[in-house]
Short mmCIF file of C-alpha atoms (C1' of nucleotides) in Angstrom, two decimals:
data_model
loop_
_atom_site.label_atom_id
_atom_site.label_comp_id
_atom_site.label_asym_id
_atom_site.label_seq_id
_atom_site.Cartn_x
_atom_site.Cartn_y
_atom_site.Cartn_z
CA UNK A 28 16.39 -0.34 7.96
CA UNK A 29 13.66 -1.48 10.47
CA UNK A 30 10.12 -2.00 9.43
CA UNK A 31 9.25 1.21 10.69
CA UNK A 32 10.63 2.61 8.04
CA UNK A 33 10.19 -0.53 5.56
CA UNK A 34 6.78 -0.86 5.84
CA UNK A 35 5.55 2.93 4.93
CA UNK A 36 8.05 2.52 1.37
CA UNK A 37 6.09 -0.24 0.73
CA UNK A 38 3.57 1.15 1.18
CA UNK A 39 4.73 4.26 -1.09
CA UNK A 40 5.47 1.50 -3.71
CA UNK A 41 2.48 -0.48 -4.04
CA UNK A 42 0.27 2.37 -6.18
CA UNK A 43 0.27 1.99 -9.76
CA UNK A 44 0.09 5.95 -10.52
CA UNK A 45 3.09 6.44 -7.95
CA UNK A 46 5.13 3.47 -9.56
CA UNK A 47 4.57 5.02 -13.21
CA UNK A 48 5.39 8.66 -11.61
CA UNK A 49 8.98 6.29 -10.21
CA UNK A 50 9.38 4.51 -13.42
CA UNK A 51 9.06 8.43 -15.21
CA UNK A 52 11.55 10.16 -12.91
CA UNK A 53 14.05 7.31 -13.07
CA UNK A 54 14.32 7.63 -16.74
CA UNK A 55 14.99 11.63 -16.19
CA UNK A 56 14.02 13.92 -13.89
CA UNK A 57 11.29 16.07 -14.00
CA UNK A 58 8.62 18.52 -12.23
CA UNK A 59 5.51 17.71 -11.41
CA UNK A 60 3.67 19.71 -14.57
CA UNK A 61 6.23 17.77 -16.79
CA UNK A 62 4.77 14.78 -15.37
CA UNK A 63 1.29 15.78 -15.52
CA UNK A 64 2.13 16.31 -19.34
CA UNK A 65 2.84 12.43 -19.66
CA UNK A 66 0.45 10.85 -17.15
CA UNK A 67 -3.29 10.26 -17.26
CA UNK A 68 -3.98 12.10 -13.61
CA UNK A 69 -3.99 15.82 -13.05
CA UNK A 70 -0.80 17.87 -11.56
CA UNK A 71 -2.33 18.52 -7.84
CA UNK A 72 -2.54 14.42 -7.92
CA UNK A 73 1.13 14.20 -9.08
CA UNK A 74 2.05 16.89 -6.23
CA UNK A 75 0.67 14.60 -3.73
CA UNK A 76 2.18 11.52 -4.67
CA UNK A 77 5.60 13.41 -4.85
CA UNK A 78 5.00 14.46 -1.22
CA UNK A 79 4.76 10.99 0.02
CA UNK A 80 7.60 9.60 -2.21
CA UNK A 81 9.11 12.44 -0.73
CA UNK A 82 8.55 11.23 2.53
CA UNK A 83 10.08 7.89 2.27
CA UNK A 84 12.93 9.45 1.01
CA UNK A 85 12.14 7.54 -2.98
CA UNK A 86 12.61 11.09 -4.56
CA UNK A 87 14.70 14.23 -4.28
CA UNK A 88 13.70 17.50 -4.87
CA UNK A 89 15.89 19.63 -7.68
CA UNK A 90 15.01 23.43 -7.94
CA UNK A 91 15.35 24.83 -11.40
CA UNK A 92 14.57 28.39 -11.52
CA UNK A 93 10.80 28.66 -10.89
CA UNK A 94 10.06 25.08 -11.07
CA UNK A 95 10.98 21.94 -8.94
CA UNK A 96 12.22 19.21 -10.79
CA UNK A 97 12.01 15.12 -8.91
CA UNK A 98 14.27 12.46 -9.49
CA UNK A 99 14.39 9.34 -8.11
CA UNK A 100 16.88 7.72 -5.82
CA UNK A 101 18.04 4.56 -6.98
CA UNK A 102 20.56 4.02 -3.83
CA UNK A 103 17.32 4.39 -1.43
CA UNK A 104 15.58 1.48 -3.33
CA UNK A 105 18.63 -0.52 -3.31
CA UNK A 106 18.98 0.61 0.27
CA UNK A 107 15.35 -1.30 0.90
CA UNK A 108 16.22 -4.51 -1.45
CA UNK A 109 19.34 -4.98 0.71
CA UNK A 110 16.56 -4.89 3.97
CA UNK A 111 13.87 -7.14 2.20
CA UNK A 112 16.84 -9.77 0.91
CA UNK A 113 17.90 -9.96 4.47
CA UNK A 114 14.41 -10.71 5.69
CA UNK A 115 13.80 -13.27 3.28
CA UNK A 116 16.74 -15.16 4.05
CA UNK A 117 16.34 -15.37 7.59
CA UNK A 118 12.77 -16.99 6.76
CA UNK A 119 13.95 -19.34 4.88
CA UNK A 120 16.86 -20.33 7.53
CA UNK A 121 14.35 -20.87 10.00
CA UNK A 122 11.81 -22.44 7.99
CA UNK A 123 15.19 -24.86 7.15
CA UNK A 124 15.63 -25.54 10.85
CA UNK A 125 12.35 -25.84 11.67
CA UNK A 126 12.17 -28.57 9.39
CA UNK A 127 15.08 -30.45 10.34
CA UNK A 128 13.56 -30.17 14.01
CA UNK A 129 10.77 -32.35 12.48
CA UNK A 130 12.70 -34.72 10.44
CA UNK A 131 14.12 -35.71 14.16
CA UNK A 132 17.90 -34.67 12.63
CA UNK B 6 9.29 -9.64 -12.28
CA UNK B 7 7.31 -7.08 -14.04
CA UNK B 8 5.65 -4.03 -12.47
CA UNK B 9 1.72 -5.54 -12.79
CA UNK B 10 3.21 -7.92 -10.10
CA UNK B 11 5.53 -6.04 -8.29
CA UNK B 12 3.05 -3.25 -7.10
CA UNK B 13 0.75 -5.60 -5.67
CA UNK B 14 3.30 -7.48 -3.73
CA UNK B 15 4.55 -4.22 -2.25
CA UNK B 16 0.73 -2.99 -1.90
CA UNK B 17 0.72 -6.15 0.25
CA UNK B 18 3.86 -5.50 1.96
CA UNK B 19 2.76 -2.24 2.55
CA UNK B 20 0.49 -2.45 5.73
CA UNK B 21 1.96 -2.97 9.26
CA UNK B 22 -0.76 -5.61 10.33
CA UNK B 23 0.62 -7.46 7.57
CA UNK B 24 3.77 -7.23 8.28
CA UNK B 25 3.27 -8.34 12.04
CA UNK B 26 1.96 -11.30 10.53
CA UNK B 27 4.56 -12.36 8.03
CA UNK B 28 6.96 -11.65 10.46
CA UNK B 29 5.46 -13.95 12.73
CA UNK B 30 4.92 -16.77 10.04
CA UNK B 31 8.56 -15.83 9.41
CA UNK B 32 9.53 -17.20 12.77
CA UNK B 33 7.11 -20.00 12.58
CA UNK B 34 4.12 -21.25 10.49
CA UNK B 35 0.92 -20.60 12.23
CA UNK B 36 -2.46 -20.75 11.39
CA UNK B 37 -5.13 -17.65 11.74
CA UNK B 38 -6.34 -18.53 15.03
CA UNK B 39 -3.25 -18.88 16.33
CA UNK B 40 -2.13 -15.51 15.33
CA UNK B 41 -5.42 -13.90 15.99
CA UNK B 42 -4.51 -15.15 19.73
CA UNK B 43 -0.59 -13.00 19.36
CA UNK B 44 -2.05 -10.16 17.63
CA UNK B 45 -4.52 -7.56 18.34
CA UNK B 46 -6.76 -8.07 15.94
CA UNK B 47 -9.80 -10.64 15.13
CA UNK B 48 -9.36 -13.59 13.31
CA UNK B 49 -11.21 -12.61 10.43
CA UNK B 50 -9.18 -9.49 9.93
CA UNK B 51 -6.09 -11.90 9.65
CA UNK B 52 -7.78 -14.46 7.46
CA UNK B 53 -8.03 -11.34 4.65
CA UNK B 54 -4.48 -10.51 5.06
CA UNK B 55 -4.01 -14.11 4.54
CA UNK B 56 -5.55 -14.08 1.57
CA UNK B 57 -3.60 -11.08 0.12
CA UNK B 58 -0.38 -12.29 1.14
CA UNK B 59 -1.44 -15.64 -0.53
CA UNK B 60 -2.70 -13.58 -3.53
CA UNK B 61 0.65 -12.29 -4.25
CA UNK B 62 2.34 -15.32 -3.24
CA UNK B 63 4.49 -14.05 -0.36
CA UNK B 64 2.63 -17.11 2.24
CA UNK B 65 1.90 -21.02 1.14
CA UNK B 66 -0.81 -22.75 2.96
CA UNK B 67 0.06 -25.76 4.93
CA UNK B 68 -3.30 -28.00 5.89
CA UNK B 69 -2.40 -29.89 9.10
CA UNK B 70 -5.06 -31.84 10.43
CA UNK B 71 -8.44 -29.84 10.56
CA UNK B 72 -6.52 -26.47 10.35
CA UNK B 73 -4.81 -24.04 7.83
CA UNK B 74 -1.24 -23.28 8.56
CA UNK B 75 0.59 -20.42 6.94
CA UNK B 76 4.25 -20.46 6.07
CA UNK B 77 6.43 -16.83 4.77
CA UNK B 78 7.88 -17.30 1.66
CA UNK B 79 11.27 -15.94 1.73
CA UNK B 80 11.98 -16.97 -1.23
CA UNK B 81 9.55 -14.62 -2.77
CA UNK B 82 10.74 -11.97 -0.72
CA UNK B 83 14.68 -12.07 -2.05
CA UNK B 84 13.12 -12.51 -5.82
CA UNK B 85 11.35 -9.35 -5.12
CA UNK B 86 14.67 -7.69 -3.53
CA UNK B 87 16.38 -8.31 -6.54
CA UNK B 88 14.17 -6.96 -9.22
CA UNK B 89 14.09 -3.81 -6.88
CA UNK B 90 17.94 -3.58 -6.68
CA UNK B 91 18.03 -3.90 -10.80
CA UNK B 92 15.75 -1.40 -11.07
CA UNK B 93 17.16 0.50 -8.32
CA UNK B 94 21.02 0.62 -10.25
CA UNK B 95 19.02 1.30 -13.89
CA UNK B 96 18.14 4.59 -12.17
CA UNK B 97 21.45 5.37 -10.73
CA UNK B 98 23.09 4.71 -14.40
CA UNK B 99 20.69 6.68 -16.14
CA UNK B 100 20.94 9.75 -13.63
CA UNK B 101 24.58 9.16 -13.75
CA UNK B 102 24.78 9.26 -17.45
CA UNK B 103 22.74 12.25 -17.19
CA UNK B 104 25.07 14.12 -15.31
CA UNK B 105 27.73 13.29 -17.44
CA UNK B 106 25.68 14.83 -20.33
CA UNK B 107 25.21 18.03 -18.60
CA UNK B 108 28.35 18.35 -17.70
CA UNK B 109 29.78 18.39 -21.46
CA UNK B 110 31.95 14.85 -20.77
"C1'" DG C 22 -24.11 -38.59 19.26
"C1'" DA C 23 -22.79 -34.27 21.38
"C1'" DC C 24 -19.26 -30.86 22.17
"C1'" DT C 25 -15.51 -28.11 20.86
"C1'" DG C 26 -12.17 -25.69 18.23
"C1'" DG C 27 -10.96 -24.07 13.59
"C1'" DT C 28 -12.65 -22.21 8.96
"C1'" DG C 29 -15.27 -19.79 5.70
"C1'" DC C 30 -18.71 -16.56 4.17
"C1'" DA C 31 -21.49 -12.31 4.40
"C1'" DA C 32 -23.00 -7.93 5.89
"C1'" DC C 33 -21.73 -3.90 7.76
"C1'" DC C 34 -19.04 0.35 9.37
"C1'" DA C 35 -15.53 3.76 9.18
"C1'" DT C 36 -11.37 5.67 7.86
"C1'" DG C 37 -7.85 6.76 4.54
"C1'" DG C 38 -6.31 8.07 0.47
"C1'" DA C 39 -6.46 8.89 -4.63
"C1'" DG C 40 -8.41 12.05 -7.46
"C1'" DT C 41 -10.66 16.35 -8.75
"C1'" DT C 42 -11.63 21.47 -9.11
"C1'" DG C 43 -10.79 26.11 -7.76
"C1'" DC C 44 -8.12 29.78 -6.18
"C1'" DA C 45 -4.07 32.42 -4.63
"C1'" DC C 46 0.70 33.39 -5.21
"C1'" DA C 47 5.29 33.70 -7.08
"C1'" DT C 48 8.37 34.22 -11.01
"C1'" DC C 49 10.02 34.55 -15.60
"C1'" DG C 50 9.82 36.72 -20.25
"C1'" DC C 51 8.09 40.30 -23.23
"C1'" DG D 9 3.68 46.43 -16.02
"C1'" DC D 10 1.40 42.35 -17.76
"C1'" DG D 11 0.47 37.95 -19.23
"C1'" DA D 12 1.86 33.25 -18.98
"C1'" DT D 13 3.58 29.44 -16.55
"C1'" DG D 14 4.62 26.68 -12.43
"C1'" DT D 15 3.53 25.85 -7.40
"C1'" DG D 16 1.04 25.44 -3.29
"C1'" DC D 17 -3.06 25.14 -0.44
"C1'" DA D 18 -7.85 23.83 0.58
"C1'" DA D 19 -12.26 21.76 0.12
"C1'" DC D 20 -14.74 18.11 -1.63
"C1'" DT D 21 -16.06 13.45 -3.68
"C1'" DC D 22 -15.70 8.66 -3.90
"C1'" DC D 23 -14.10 4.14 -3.49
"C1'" DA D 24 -10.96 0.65 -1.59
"C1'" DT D 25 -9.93 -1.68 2.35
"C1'" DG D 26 -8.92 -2.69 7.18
"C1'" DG D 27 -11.71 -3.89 10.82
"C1'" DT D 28 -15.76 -5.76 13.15
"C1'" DT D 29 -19.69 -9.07 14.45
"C1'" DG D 30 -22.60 -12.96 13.47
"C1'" DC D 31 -23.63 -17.25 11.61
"C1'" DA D 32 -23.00 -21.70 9.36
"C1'" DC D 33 -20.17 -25.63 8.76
"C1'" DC D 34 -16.80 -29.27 9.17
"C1'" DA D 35 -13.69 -32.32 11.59
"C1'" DG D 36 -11.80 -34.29 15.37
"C1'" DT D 37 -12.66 -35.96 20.49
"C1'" DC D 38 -14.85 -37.70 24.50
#
DNA sequence: GACTGGTGCAACCATGGAGTTGCACATCGC
DNA sequence: GCGATGTGCAACTCCATGGTTGCACCAGTC
């Protein structure tokens, strides 16, 4: 995953509303009036945040006779936890070298 | 990690100014003028994302002489990674035991 | 002591996005 | 056929925030 990609899940992530909308869909899937049912925002709001969750790839649409159901991918988020481990590894590696550059070693 | 922290942090992940600028602390620590000079945008505008990132804990200030240096946190980073990947396999179980439901096992 | 480079603070602007309401349309059940 | 339910689209409001400029201030340096 490159941060092209990275940065708008993040991105996708960091709202409260779509986190709880996550957090709903990961316990079982469900459409977007379901959802509006549970949550404090209206459905149209829901809709929206499904689009961009969409977008990232975070959910996956499930048609069930007249209404479309969400549920979340758990291998996509795993997918990004693999990228940000990576990352955060090769920081601290550096950050390890850089300091040993210091220490004169 | 709970949710009330790990929405902000990916709020703060979230931007690709940001990111340009952990990525470069990543490689080395720098302070804002110094990145202001690699990046296209004014120092101020770096010294706020500074102050989110340090919000969230994802950069550590490192006063060296007169000025501020900035180092990533990568260690922060993989801590976030894995409380995505738990949450990330929770989902696939569920939907998995879902399935299994539905399909009379 | 004066100059310079690095910070911090404040005011300000503009865009994006989260949320709403309203309406039109499709589809399922009676 | 008709009502009810679920979606989708569009317009609109409002606030958060990413960005800017300008100024004041402090700490080294010559």
């Amino acid at each position: 995953m490159t941060s092209d990609t990275l940065v708008p899940t993040f991105a996708a992530l960091g709202d409260a509303t779509r986190w709880s909308i996550l957090v709903a869909l990961g316990e079982r899937p469900a459409s977007a009036s379901a959802l509006a049912e549970r949550l404090p925002v209206s459905r149209q709001a829901i809709a929206k945040h499904l689009a961009v969750l969409l977008e990232v790839g975070l959910v996956e649409p499930v048609p069930v006779g007249r209404e479309v159901r969400y549920r979340a991918l758990g291998a996509r988020l795993t997918q990004t936890a693999d990228a940000l481990a990576k990352v955060g590894a090769a920081w601290e590696r550096r950050l390890a070298t850089i300091k040993d550059i210091a220490e004169g070693l």
